[in-house]
PDB file of C-alpha atoms in Angstrom:
ATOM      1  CA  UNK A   1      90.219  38.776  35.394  1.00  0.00           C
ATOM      2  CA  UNK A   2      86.755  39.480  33.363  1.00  0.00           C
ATOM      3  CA  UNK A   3      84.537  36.833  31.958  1.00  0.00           C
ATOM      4  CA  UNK A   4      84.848  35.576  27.961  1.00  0.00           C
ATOM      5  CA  UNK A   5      81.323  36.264  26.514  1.00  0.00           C
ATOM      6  CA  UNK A   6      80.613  34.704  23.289  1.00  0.00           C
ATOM      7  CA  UNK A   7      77.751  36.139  20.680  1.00  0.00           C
ATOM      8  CA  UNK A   8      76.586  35.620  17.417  1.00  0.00           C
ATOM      9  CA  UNK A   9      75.791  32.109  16.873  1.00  0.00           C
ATOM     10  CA  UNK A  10      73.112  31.268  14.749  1.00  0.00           C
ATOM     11  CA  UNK A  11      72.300  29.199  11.779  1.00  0.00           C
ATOM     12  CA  UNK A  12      73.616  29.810   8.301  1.00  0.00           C
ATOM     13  CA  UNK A  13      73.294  27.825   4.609  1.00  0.00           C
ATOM     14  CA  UNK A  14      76.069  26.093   3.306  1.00  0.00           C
ATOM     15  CA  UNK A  15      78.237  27.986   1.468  1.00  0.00           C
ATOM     16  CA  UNK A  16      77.009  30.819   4.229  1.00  0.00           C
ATOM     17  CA  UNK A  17      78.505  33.367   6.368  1.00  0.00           C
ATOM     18  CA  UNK A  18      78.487  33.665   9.942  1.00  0.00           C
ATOM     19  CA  UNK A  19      80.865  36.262  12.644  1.00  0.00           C
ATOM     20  CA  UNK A  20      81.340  35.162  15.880  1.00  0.00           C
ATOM     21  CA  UNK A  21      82.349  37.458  18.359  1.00  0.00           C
ATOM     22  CA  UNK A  22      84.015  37.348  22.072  1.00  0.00           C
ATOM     23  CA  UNK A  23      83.759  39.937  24.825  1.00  0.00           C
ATOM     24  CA  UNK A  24      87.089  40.047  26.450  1.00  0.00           C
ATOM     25  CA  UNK A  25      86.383  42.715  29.521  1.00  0.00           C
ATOM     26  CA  UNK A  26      89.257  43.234  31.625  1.00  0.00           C
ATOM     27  CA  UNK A  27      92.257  41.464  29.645  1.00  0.00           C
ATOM     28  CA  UNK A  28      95.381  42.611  28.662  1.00  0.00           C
ATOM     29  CA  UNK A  29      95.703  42.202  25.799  1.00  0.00           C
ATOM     30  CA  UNK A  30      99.423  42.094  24.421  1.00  0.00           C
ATOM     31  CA  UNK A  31      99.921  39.412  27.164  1.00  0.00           C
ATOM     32  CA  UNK A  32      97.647  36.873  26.214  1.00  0.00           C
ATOM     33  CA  UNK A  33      97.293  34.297  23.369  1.00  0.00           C
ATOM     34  CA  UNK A  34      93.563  34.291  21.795  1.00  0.00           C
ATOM     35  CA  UNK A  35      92.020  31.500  20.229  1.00  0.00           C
ATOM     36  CA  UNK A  36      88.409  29.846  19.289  1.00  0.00           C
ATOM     37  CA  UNK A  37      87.541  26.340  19.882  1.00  0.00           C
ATOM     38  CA  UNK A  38      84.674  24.360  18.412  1.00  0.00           C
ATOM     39  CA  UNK A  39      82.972  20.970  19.306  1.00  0.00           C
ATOM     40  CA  UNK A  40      80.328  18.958  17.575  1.00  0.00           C
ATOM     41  CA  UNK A  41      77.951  16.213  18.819  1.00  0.00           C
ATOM     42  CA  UNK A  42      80.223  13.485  19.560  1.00  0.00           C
ATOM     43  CA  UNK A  43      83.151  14.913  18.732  1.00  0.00           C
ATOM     44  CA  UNK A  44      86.556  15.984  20.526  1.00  0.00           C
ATOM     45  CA  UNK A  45      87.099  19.770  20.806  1.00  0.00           C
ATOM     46  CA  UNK A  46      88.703  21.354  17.573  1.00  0.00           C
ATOM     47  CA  UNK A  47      91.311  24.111  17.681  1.00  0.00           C
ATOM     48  CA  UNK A  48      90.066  26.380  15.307  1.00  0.00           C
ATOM     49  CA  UNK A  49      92.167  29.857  15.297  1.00  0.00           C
ATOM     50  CA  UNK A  50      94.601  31.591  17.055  1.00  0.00           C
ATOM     51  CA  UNK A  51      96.175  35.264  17.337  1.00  0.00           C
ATOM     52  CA  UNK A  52      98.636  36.811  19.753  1.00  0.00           C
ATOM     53  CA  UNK A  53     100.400  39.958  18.861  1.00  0.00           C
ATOM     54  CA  UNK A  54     103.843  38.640  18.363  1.00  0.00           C
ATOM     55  CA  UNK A  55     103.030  35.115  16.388  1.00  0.00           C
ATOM     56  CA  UNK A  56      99.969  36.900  13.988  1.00  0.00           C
ATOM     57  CA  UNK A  57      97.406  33.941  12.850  1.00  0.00           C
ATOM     58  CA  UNK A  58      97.113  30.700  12.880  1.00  0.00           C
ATOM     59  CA  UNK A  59      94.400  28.015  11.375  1.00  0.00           C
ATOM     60  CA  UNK A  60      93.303  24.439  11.396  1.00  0.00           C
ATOM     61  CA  UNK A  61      93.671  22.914   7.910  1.00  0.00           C
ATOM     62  CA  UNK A  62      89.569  22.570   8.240  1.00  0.00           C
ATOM     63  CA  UNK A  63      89.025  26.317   8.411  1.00  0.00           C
ATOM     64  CA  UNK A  64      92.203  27.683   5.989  1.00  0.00           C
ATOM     65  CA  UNK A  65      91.041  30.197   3.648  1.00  0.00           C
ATOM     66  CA  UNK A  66      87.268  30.110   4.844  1.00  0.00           C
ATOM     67  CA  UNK A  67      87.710  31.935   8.488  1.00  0.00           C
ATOM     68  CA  UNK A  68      89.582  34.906   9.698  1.00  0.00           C
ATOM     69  CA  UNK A  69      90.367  35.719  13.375  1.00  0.00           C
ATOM     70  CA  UNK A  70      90.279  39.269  14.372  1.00  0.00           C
ATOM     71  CA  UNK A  71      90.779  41.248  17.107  1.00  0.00           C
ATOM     72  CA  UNK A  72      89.985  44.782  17.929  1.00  0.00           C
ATOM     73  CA  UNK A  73      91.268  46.294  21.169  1.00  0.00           C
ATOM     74  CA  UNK A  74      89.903  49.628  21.106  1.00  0.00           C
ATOM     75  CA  UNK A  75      86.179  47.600  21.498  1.00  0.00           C
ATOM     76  CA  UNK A  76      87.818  45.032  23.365  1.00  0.00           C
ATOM     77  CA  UNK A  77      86.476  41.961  21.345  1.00  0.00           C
ATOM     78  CA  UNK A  78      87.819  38.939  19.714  1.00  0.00           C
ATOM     79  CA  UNK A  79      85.953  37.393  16.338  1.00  0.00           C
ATOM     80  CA  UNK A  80      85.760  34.980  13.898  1.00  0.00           C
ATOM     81  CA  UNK A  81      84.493  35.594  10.731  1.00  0.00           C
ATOM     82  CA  UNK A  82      83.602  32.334   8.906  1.00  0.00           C
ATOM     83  CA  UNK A  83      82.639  31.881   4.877  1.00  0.00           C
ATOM     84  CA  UNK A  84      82.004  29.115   2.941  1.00  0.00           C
ATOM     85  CA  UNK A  85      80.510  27.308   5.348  1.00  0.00           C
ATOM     86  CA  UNK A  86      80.086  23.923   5.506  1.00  0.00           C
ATOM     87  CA  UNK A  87      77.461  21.440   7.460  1.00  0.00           C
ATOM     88  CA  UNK A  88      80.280  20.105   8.831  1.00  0.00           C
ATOM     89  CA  UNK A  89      81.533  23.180  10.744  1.00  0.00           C
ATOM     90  CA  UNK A  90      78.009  22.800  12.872  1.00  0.00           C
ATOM     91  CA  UNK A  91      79.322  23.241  16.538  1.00  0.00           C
ATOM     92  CA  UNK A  92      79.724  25.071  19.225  1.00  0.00           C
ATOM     93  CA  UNK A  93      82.417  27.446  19.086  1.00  0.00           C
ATOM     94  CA  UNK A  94      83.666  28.681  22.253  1.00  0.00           C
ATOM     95  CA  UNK A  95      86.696  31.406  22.796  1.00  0.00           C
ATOM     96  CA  UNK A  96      89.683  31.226  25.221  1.00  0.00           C
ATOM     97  CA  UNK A  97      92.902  32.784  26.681  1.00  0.00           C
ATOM     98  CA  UNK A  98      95.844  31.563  27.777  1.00  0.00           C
ATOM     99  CA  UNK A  99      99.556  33.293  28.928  1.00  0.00           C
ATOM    100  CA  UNK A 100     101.024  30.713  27.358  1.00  0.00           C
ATOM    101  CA  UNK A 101     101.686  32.621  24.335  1.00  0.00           C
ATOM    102  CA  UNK A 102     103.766  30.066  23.024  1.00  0.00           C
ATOM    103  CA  UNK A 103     100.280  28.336  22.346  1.00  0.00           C
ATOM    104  CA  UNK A 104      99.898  30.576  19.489  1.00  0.00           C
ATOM    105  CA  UNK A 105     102.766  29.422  17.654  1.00  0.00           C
ATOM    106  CA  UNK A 106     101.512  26.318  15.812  1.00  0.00           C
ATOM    107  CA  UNK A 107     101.289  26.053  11.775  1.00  0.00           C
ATOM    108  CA  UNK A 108      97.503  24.722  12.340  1.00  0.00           C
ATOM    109  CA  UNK A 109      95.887  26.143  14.955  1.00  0.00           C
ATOM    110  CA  UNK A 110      95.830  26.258  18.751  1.00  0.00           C
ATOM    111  CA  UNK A 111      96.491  22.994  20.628  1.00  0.00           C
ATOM    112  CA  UNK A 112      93.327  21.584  22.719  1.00  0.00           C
ATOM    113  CA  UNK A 113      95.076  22.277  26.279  1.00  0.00           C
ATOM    114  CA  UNK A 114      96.277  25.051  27.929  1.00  0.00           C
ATOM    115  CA  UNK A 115      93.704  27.375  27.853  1.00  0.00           C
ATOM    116  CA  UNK A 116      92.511  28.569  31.362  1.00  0.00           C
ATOM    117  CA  UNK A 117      90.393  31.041  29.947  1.00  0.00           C
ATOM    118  CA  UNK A 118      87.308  29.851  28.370  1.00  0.00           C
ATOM    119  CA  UNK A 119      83.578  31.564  27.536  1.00  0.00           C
ATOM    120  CA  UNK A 120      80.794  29.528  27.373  1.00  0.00           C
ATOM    121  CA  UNK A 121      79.985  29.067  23.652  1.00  0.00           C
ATOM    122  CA  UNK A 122      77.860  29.965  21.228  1.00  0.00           C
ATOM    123  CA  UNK A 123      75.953  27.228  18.917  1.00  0.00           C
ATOM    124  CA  UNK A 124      76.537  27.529  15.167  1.00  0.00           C
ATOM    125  CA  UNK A 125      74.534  25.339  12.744  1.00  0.00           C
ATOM    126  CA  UNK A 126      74.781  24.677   8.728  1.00  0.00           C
ATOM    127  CA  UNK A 127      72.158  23.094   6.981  1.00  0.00           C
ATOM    128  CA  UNK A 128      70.326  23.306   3.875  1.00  0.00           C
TER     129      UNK A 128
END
């Protein structure tokens, strides 16, 4: 298996725009649940979004209707593509994999274990 790579962090206004992206070399990718992950300062590790092929999207309540999870497999990368954002999405978001594709099947988002696929992160910061 290939490494996760995350990009595109950065810092952003509220009420902003930021895409995240996530390098997925060497996956297969019909086989795998997707997701991305965020944790503040203090704070326990989010489930933010989810994809897999069969289940289609899924979102935390925090992040309905503001991000969108994306995947393109002819460039082999995963994204997230967040609006309206908020100081309080400041965090580092980080992207994982898992074959548990059964993961991917929540109303609100990916659970916080089961992943055995994980990139490093990428910081993400909203202030005014």
């Amino acid at each position: 298996q290939g490494q996760l790579v995350e990009s595109g962090g950065g810092s952003a206004h509220p009420g902003g725009s930021l895409e995240l992206s996530c390098a997925l070399a060497h996956y297969s990718h019909d086989s795998y649940c997707w997701a991305w992950f965020r944790q503040a300062p203090g704070k326990e590790l989010e489930g933010v979004a989810s994809l897999d092929s069969e289940s289609g999207t899924s979102y935390a309540d925090s992040v309905k209707g503001r991000f969108t999870i994306s995947k393109d497999n002819a460039k082999n990368i995963l994204s997230l593509r967040m609006t309206s954002l908020k100081p309080e999405d400041t965090a580092t978001y980080r992207c994982a994999a898992t074959l548990a594709k059964q993961l991917c099947r929540g109303p609100r988002g990916p659970p916080t274990r089961g992943f055995g696929y994980w990139g490093r992160g990428t910081q993400v910061t909203v202030s005014s």
